[in-house]
Tab-separated table of C-alpha atoms in Angstrom:
chain	number	residue	atom	x	y	z
H	1	UNK	CA	156.518	12.320	308.475
H	2	UNK	CA	152.758	12.149	307.920
H	3	UNK	CA	150.710	13.459	304.990
H	4	UNK	CA	149.017	16.047	307.237
H	5	UNK	CA	152.237	17.691	308.432
H	6	UNK	CA	154.204	17.611	305.202
H	7	UNK	CA	152.313	20.584	303.730
H	8	UNK	CA	153.699	22.817	306.483
H	9	UNK	CA	157.168	22.260	305.026
H	10	UNK	CA	156.326	22.791	301.347
H	11	UNK	CA	157.673	26.367	301.163
H	12	UNK	CA	160.884	25.563	303.000
H	13	UNK	CA	161.373	22.455	300.879
H	14	UNK	CA	160.772	24.414	297.675
H	15	UNK	CA	163.222	27.130	298.723
H	16	UNK	CA	165.753	24.598	299.957
H	17	UNK	CA	165.868	26.112	303.435
H	18	UNK	CA	165.135	22.987	305.498
H	19	UNK	CA	167.777	21.376	307.701
H	20	UNK	CA	169.405	18.419	305.910
H	21	UNK	CA	167.734	15.746	308.044
H	22	UNK	CA	164.231	17.204	307.681
H	23	UNK	CA	164.740	17.789	303.987
H	24	UNK	CA	165.670	14.119	303.552
H	25	UNK	CA	162.566	12.945	305.408
H	26	UNK	CA	160.324	15.214	303.256
H	27	UNK	CA	161.972	13.897	300.104
H	28	UNK	CA	161.519	10.296	301.289
H	29	UNK	CA	157.848	10.889	302.016
H	30	UNK	CA	157.233	12.526	298.627
H	31	UNK	CA	158.871	9.553	296.897
H	32	UNK	CA	156.689	7.078	298.755
H	33	UNK	CA	153.360	8.988	298.613
H	34	UNK	CA	152.027	9.811	295.123
H	35	UNK	CA	149.214	11.936	296.529
H	36	UNK	CA	151.603	14.244	298.407
H	37	UNK	CA	153.927	14.330	295.380
H	38	UNK	CA	151.006	15.503	293.213
H	39	UNK	CA	150.074	18.177	295.777
H	40	UNK	CA	153.671	19.388	295.915
H	41	UNK	CA	153.836	19.591	292.116
H	42	UNK	CA	150.664	21.702	292.111
H	43	UNK	CA	152.157	23.861	294.859
H	44	UNK	CA	155.319	24.394	292.831
H	45	UNK	CA	153.373	25.238	289.670
H	46	UNK	CA	151.161	27.733	291.522
H	47	UNK	CA	154.133	29.548	293.043
H	48	UNK	CA	155.832	29.590	289.660
H	49	UNK	CA	152.706	31.029	287.976
H	50	UNK	CA	152.524	33.703	290.662
H	51	UNK	CA	156.162	34.676	290.269
H	52	UNK	CA	155.791	34.903	286.489
H	53	UNK	CA	153.054	37.546	286.604
H	54	UNK	CA	154.296	40.497	284.548
H	55	UNK	CA	155.093	43.924	285.968
H	56	UNK	CA	152.478	46.625	285.452
H	57	UNK	CA	153.787	49.827	283.948
H	58	UNK	CA	152.111	53.028	285.152
H	59	UNK	CA	150.036	54.919	282.585
H	60	UNK	CA	151.402	57.849	280.584
H	61	UNK	CA	149.670	60.325	282.914
H	62	UNK	CA	151.179	58.924	286.092
H	63	UNK	CA	154.206	61.242	286.164
H	64	UNK	CA	152.246	64.326	285.146
H	65	UNK	CA	149.578	63.727	287.795
H	66	UNK	CA	152.232	63.148	290.425
H	67	UNK	CA	154.139	66.301	289.479
H	68	UNK	CA	150.932	68.333	289.810
H	69	UNK	CA	150.240	66.845	293.233
H	70	UNK	CA	153.832	67.442	294.328
H	71	UNK	CA	153.600	71.057	293.177
H	72	UNK	CA	150.365	71.463	295.148
H	73	UNK	CA	152.062	69.962	298.201
H	74	UNK	CA	154.887	72.496	297.830
H	75	UNK	CA	152.408	75.353	297.549
H	76	UNK	CA	150.218	74.190	300.401
H	77	UNK	CA	152.256	72.252	302.937
H	78	UNK	CA	150.031	70.132	305.184
H	79	UNK	CA	149.402	71.568	308.661
H	80	UNK	CA	151.936	70.355	311.155
H	81	UNK	CA	150.431	67.554	313.214
H	82	UNK	CA	150.622	68.499	316.869
H	83	UNK	CA	150.082	65.594	319.264
H	84	UNK	CA	146.961	65.944	321.379
H	85	UNK	CA	148.973	66.116	324.619
H	86	UNK	CA	151.053	68.998	323.236
H	87	UNK	CA	147.868	70.808	322.324
H	88	UNK	CA	146.555	70.430	325.855
H	89	UNK	CA	149.696	70.816	327.949
H	90	UNK	CA	151.976	72.854	325.690
H	91	UNK	CA	155.563	73.190	326.936
H	92	UNK	CA	154.994	70.913	329.943
H	93	UNK	CA	154.602	67.808	327.785
H	94	UNK	CA	157.484	68.791	325.540
H	95	UNK	CA	159.768	68.977	328.561
H	96	UNK	CA	158.725	65.542	329.744
H	97	UNK	CA	159.513	64.174	326.301
H	98	UNK	CA	159.259	60.420	325.809
H	99	UNK	CA	157.829	59.909	329.337
H	100	UNK	CA	154.711	61.840	328.420
H	101	UNK	CA	152.532	58.746	328.067
H	102	UNK	CA	153.714	57.293	331.384
H	103	UNK	CA	153.154	60.592	333.167
H	104	UNK	CA	149.757	61.134	331.555
H	105	UNK	CA	148.654	57.603	332.509
H	106	UNK	CA	149.736	58.101	336.120
H	107	UNK	CA	147.957	61.474	336.214
H	108	UNK	CA	144.804	59.875	334.824
H	109	UNK	CA	144.892	57.228	337.568
H	110	UNK	CA	145.450	59.895	340.220
H	111	UNK	CA	142.453	61.894	338.951
H	112	UNK	CA	140.264	58.783	338.964
H	113	UNK	CA	141.453	57.833	342.466
H	114	UNK	CA	140.809	61.344	343.800
H	115	UNK	CA	137.347	61.336	342.241
H	116	UNK	CA	136.481	57.976	343.763
H	117	UNK	CA	137.794	59.022	347.171
H	118	UNK	CA	135.881	62.305	347.000
H	119	UNK	CA	132.616	60.589	346.175
H	120	UNK	CA	133.209	58.056	348.960
H	121	UNK	CA	133.954	60.816	351.487
H	122	UNK	CA	130.896	62.673	350.250
H	123	UNK	CA	128.691	59.669	350.914
H	124	UNK	CA	130.113	59.251	354.418
H	125	UNK	CA	129.810	62.969	355.166
H	126	UNK	CA	126.268	63.128	353.888
H	127	UNK	CA	125.170	60.151	355.968
H	128	UNK	CA	126.797	61.493	359.138
H	129	UNK	CA	125.721	65.099	358.636
H	130	UNK	CA	122.177	64.055	357.909
H	131	UNK	CA	122.033	62.494	361.300
H	132	UNK	CA	123.267	65.703	362.897
H	133	UNK	CA	121.242	68.180	360.907
H	134	UNK	CA	117.943	66.339	360.543
H	135	UNK	CA	115.916	66.858	363.714
H	136	UNK	CA	113.547	64.145	362.653
H	137	UNK	CA	116.264	61.533	362.724
H	138	UNK	CA	117.476	62.788	366.054
H	139	UNK	CA	113.998	62.698	367.466
H	140	UNK	CA	113.484	59.211	366.143
H	141	UNK	CA	116.656	58.088	367.848
H	142	UNK	CA	115.472	59.764	371.033
H	143	UNK	CA	112.183	58.022	370.682
H	144	UNK	CA	113.963	54.717	370.234
H	145	UNK	CA	115.862	55.349	373.416
H	146	UNK	CA	112.703	56.302	375.195
H	147	UNK	CA	111.006	53.231	373.851
H	148	UNK	CA	113.775	51.032	375.077
H	149	UNK	CA	113.868	52.584	378.510
H	150	UNK	CA	110.231	52.978	379.304
H	151	UNK	CA	106.720	52.931	377.924
H	152	UNK	CA	106.215	56.632	378.634
H	153	UNK	CA	105.029	59.228	376.117
H	154	UNK	CA	107.460	59.031	373.146
H	155	UNK	CA	107.646	62.642	371.848
H	156	UNK	CA	110.024	65.244	373.175
H	157	UNK	CA	108.681	68.270	374.941
H	158	UNK	CA	109.693	70.653	372.043
H	159	UNK	CA	107.639	68.911	369.435
H	160	UNK	CA	104.635	68.395	371.617
H	161	UNK	CA	103.531	72.020	371.059
H	162	UNK	CA	104.006	72.019	367.266
H	163	UNK	CA	101.362	69.906	365.582
H	164	UNK	CA	102.975	70.229	362.121
H	165	UNK	CA	106.244	68.683	363.257
H	166	UNK	CA	104.369	65.981	364.966
H	167	UNK	CA	102.513	65.045	361.783
H	168	UNK	CA	105.781	65.095	359.786
H	169	UNK	CA	107.484	62.946	362.344
H	170	UNK	CA	104.745	60.412	362.177
H	171	UNK	CA	105.009	60.390	358.406
H	172	UNK	CA	108.794	60.062	358.230
H	173	UNK	CA	109.191	57.725	361.150
H	174	UNK	CA	108.577	54.346	359.538
H	175	UNK	CA	110.543	55.205	356.339
H	176	UNK	CA	113.713	56.298	358.108
H	177	UNK	CA	113.630	53.418	360.489
H	178	UNK	CA	113.222	50.975	357.651
H	179	UNK	CA	116.086	52.446	355.562
H	180	UNK	CA	118.336	52.662	358.583
H	181	UNK	CA	117.798	48.979	359.205
H	182	UNK	CA	118.288	47.827	355.609
H	183	UNK	CA	121.375	49.926	354.652
H	184	UNK	CA	123.190	49.885	357.918
H	185	UNK	CA	122.731	53.582	358.542
H	186	UNK	CA	123.651	54.871	355.072
H	187	UNK	CA	121.132	56.376	352.707
A	1	UNK	CA	171.772	40.244	290.979
A	2	UNK	CA	175.138	40.083	292.818
A	3	UNK	CA	175.093	41.014	296.486
A	4	UNK	CA	177.339	44.085	296.058
A	5	UNK	CA	175.083	45.393	293.339
A	6	UNK	CA	171.986	44.990	295.536
A	7	UNK	CA	173.693	46.848	298.393
A	8	UNK	CA	174.689	49.653	296.014
A	9	UNK	CA	171.061	49.915	294.896
A	10	UNK	CA	169.921	50.323	298.504
A	11	UNK	CA	172.669	52.836	299.209
A	12	UNK	CA	171.630	54.795	296.123
A	13	UNK	CA	168.095	55.121	297.525
A	14	UNK	CA	169.496	56.362	300.810
A	15	UNK	CA	171.749	58.849	299.029
A	16	UNK	CA	168.813	60.128	296.998
A	17	UNK	CA	166.722	60.532	300.143
A	18	UNK	CA	169.536	62.521	301.774
A	19	UNK	CA	169.683	64.787	298.721
A	20	UNK	CA	165.903	65.111	298.891
A	21	UNK	CA	166.185	66.203	302.524
A	22	UNK	CA	168.561	68.950	301.366
A	23	UNK	CA	165.837	70.220	299.043
A	24	UNK	CA	167.014	68.754	295.722
A	25	UNK	CA	163.771	68.094	293.848
A	26	UNK	CA	165.552	66.121	291.137
A	27	UNK	CA	166.579	63.482	293.710
A	28	UNK	CA	162.959	62.681	294.472
A	29	UNK	CA	162.178	62.481	290.763
A	30	UNK	CA	164.857	59.810	290.488
A	31	UNK	CA	163.278	57.891	293.359
A	32	UNK	CA	159.920	58.064	291.565
A	33	UNK	CA	161.441	56.769	288.336
A	34	UNK	CA	163.191	53.922	290.155
A	35	UNK	CA	160.214	52.673	292.149
A	36	UNK	CA	156.982	53.713	290.436
A	37	UNK	CA	156.606	50.460	288.452
A	38	UNK	CA	157.252	48.317	291.526
A	39	UNK	CA	154.732	50.317	293.546
A	40	UNK	CA	152.011	50.194	290.890
A	41	UNK	CA	152.597	46.461	290.354
A	42	UNK	CA	152.470	45.740	294.088
A	43	UNK	CA	149.249	47.650	294.681
A	44	UNK	CA	147.564	46.479	291.463
A	45	UNK	CA	148.298	42.819	292.196
A	46	UNK	CA	147.082	43.272	295.753
A	47	UNK	CA	143.845	45.074	294.881
A	48	UNK	CA	143.266	43.689	291.364
A	49	UNK	CA	142.524	47.178	290.083
A	50	UNK	CA	144.931	49.265	288.046
A	51	UNK	CA	143.214	52.630	288.384
A	52	UNK	CA	143.106	52.535	292.187
A	53	UNK	CA	146.654	51.179	292.160
A	54	UNK	CA	147.933	54.257	290.338
A	55	UNK	CA	146.088	56.573	292.720
A	56	UNK	CA	147.455	54.789	295.770
A	57	UNK	CA	150.978	54.616	294.309
A	58	UNK	CA	150.867	58.382	293.814
A	59	UNK	CA	149.550	58.839	297.343
A	60	UNK	CA	152.371	56.622	298.672
A	61	UNK	CA	154.988	58.692	296.840
A	62	UNK	CA	153.425	61.914	298.115
A	63	UNK	CA	153.535	60.621	301.675
A	64	UNK	CA	157.162	59.626	301.196
A	65	UNK	CA	157.933	63.108	299.903
A	66	UNK	CA	156.204	64.769	302.861
A	67	UNK	CA	157.944	62.453	305.336
A	68	UNK	CA	161.358	62.713	303.636
A	69	UNK	CA	162.771	64.910	306.418
A	70	UNK	CA	161.930	62.259	309.018
A	71	UNK	CA	163.596	59.452	307.025
A	72	UNK	CA	166.800	58.182	308.611
A	73	UNK	CA	169.189	56.457	306.235
A	74	UNK	CA	170.342	53.248	307.851
A	75	UNK	CA	171.551	51.419	304.766
A	76	UNK	CA	170.612	47.818	304.124
A	77	UNK	CA	166.963	47.414	303.134
A	78	UNK	CA	165.495	50.294	305.112
A	79	UNK	CA	164.217	52.302	302.139
A	80	UNK	CA	162.391	49.386	300.476
A	81	UNK	CA	160.667	48.313	303.674
A	82	UNK	CA	159.725	51.938	304.429
A	83	UNK	CA	158.234	52.386	300.961
A	84	UNK	CA	156.251	49.137	301.060
A	85	UNK	CA	155.137	49.829	304.627
A	86	UNK	CA	153.518	53.100	303.519
A	87	UNK	CA	151.914	51.456	300.482
A	88	UNK	CA	150.717	48.456	302.544
A	89	UNK	CA	148.953	50.710	305.026
A	90	UNK	CA	147.136	52.508	302.225
A	91	UNK	CA	146.134	49.166	300.681
A	92	UNK	CA	144.844	47.870	304.024
A	93	UNK	CA	142.650	50.969	304.343
A	94	UNK	CA	141.367	50.522	300.799
A	95	UNK	CA	140.556	46.841	301.365
A	96	UNK	CA	138.778	47.682	304.611
A	97	UNK	CA	136.718	50.379	302.866
A	98	UNK	CA	135.795	47.929	300.117
A	99	UNK	CA	134.695	45.318	302.653
A	100	UNK	CA	132.572	47.931	304.407
A	101	UNK	CA	130.978	49.019	301.122
A	102	UNK	CA	130.280	45.378	300.262
A	103	UNK	CA	128.658	44.729	303.631
A	104	UNK	CA	126.471	47.796	303.267
A	105	UNK	CA	125.285	47.235	299.713
A	106	UNK	CA	125.550	43.437	299.479
A	107	UNK	CA	126.701	43.689	295.861
A	108	UNK	CA	130.014	43.385	294.099
A	109	UNK	CA	131.708	46.733	293.671
A	110	UNK	CA	132.761	47.988	290.253
A	111	UNK	CA	136.363	47.445	291.275
A	112	UNK	CA	135.769	43.747	291.720
A	113	UNK	CA	133.725	43.388	288.557
A	114	UNK	CA	136.485	44.816	286.411
A	115	UNK	CA	139.067	42.836	288.369
A	116	UNK	CA	142.153	41.946	286.397
A	117	UNK	CA	140.673	42.798	282.965
A	118	UNK	CA	142.910	45.813	282.426
A	119	UNK	CA	145.817	44.152	284.235
A	120	UNK	CA	145.817	41.239	281.793
A	121	UNK	CA	145.090	43.380	278.735
A	122	UNK	CA	148.176	45.527	279.315
A	123	UNK	CA	150.556	42.632	279.914
A	124	UNK	CA	153.102	42.528	277.084
A	125	UNK	CA	152.738	39.558	274.758
A	126	UNK	CA	155.602	37.091	274.691
A	127	UNK	CA	156.857	36.995	271.072
A	128	UNK	CA	158.244	33.489	271.544
A	129	UNK	CA	154.745	32.051	272.036
A	130	UNK	CA	152.153	31.177	269.413
A	131	UNK	CA	148.869	33.176	269.536
A	132	UNK	CA	146.965	30.264	271.095
A	133	UNK	CA	149.727	29.781	273.680
A	134	UNK	CA	149.606	33.483	274.444
A	135	UNK	CA	145.871	33.182	274.982
A	136	UNK	CA	146.355	30.272	277.379
A	137	UNK	CA	149.028	32.213	279.230
A	138	UNK	CA	146.783	35.254	279.584
A	139	UNK	CA	143.964	33.082	280.890
A	140	UNK	CA	146.326	31.585	283.432
A	141	UNK	CA	147.467	35.050	284.519
A	142	UNK	CA	143.835	36.079	284.848
A	143	UNK	CA	143.107	33.009	286.995
A	144	UNK	CA	146.139	33.723	289.199
A	145	UNK	CA	145.061	37.345	289.660
A	146	UNK	CA	141.540	36.219	290.585
A	147	UNK	CA	142.937	33.674	293.035
A	148	UNK	CA	145.064	36.368	294.726
A	149	UNK	CA	141.976	38.532	295.119
A	150	UNK	CA	140.155	35.686	296.853
A	151	UNK	CA	142.801	35.329	299.570
A	152	UNK	CA	142.182	36.980	302.941
A	153	UNK	CA	144.093	40.224	303.445
A	154	UNK	CA	146.354	38.790	306.147
A	155	UNK	CA	147.649	36.165	303.715
A	156	UNK	CA	147.536	38.211	300.542
A	157	UNK	CA	149.890	40.971	301.677
A	158	UNK	CA	152.889	38.808	302.639
A	159	UNK	CA	152.385	36.575	299.596
A	160	UNK	CA	152.452	39.484	297.125
A	161	UNK	CA	155.461	41.053	298.844
A	162	UNK	CA	157.368	37.775	298.746
A	163	UNK	CA	156.421	36.150	295.448
A	164	UNK	CA	155.597	39.112	293.211
A	165	UNK	CA	157.801	41.861	294.616
A	166	UNK	CA	160.593	39.431	295.456
A	167	UNK	CA	161.274	40.647	298.996
A	168	UNK	CA	163.112	38.375	301.417
A	169	UNK	CA	161.292	36.938	304.435
A	170	UNK	CA	163.163	39.403	306.649
A	171	UNK	CA	162.103	42.333	304.483
A	172	UNK	CA	158.462	41.187	304.533
A	173	UNK	CA	158.696	40.850	308.293
A	174	UNK	CA	160.104	44.393	308.621
A	175	UNK	CA	157.550	45.840	306.192
A	176	UNK	CA	154.507	44.349	307.894
A	177	UNK	CA	155.984	44.633	311.409
A	178	UNK	CA	155.301	40.948	312.046
A	179	UNK	CA	157.543	38.256	313.557
A	180	UNK	CA	159.560	36.252	311.035
A	181	UNK	CA	157.864	32.974	312.020
A	182	UNK	CA	154.405	34.463	311.473
A	183	UNK	CA	155.410	35.765	308.054
A	184	UNK	CA	156.822	32.379	306.989
A	185	UNK	CA	153.765	30.469	308.135
A	186	UNK	CA	151.363	32.956	306.501
A	187	UNK	CA	153.211	32.778	303.191
A	188	UNK	CA	153.156	28.970	303.250
A	189	UNK	CA	149.453	28.990	304.144
A	190	UNK	CA	148.733	31.531	301.363
A	191	UNK	CA	150.587	29.407	298.808
A	192	UNK	CA	148.589	26.343	299.877
A	193	UNK	CA	145.327	28.276	299.463
A	194	UNK	CA	146.494	29.486	296.070
A	195	UNK	CA	147.347	25.926	295.056
A	196	UNK	CA	143.800	24.807	295.882
A	197	UNK	CA	142.283	27.747	293.991
A	198	UNK	CA	144.447	27.156	290.929
A	199	UNK	CA	143.977	23.385	290.760
A	200	UNK	CA	141.684	23.570	287.698
A	201	UNK	CA	144.100	25.897	285.875
A	202	UNK	CA	147.565	24.694	286.779
A	203	UNK	CA	148.391	21.183	285.743
A	204	UNK	CA	151.278	19.337	287.364
A	205	UNK	CA	151.801	17.459	284.113
A	206	UNK	CA	153.193	20.670	282.565
A	207	UNK	CA	156.573	19.953	284.161
């Protein structure tokens, strides 16, 4: 046994709770190493000094103070602590009993999952409905088709007679095309 | 104390708690009389402050009284561990509050400044010792109390429960809700720290 590990066994050695073989090796080491023997003596003295500390008697007012506080407790019993789940769910949680935390955790996960799915669906719906409802996007797509097929005049016949739409189309055209390219069709 | 006697003591606590559950106020008074000194000693040695110790001992007893109906008598050492568990939790809160106050104000609190003075002053003098020996003994007790207060909370609690309150390792483990191995290693580590702190005071040549 080395000097560094012997300290780990000081308490067990002092209280005589080491297995016989280990106890013998600790005793052998202490006999052969004066430094460790001195440390163990200090250890023993410290524990002894600690155990000899006297008891501390409560003051003369301790009982009186306590009786007053007990009487106050009797007069004003503390409000019954209702668990937060019982406050929220009432009888439902009481019926579930000890499974309440499992059930509440599962419910929490379900709520989170539903929320995530809803937001995901929302994004998909918005991106697809925008295509359907936004005439500018449709017209841009038409224009793309026209551009691919031929070099003829790009605007549809409906918008040709409305100058305002035409201006808006020209304004929106590069933005939508750019975002459609970079996000793969989603806004 | 013989084993049978110890078991009877524990059973007496359980019996008193059962009577308390039936509404017999006198039963709780008996519990207070039996354990108040142990509680005050435990908390005072842990915190190094008698006044706070009395307050927290009273608070522990009040909590025990309020929770008496939920107490289930299971014999053995249940009552002692239950009592020290309640007191330990209050002490942990107090130590945490003190640390917070210290961090905020960067000064020693009054509690620490008057550490151990009243604890040592009230210790009964040993009539077998000469006045100078009594003085030396009181100085040693003061040094031990100071050394306890310098230990980290995680080591201080099991050490006080084991070496001052005299609980077994199993009882300390049940009180602090820690594995037995952890408790044993913390107590050994705490004793080693204490040995280093008390080196100037405790002399191995006293043997």
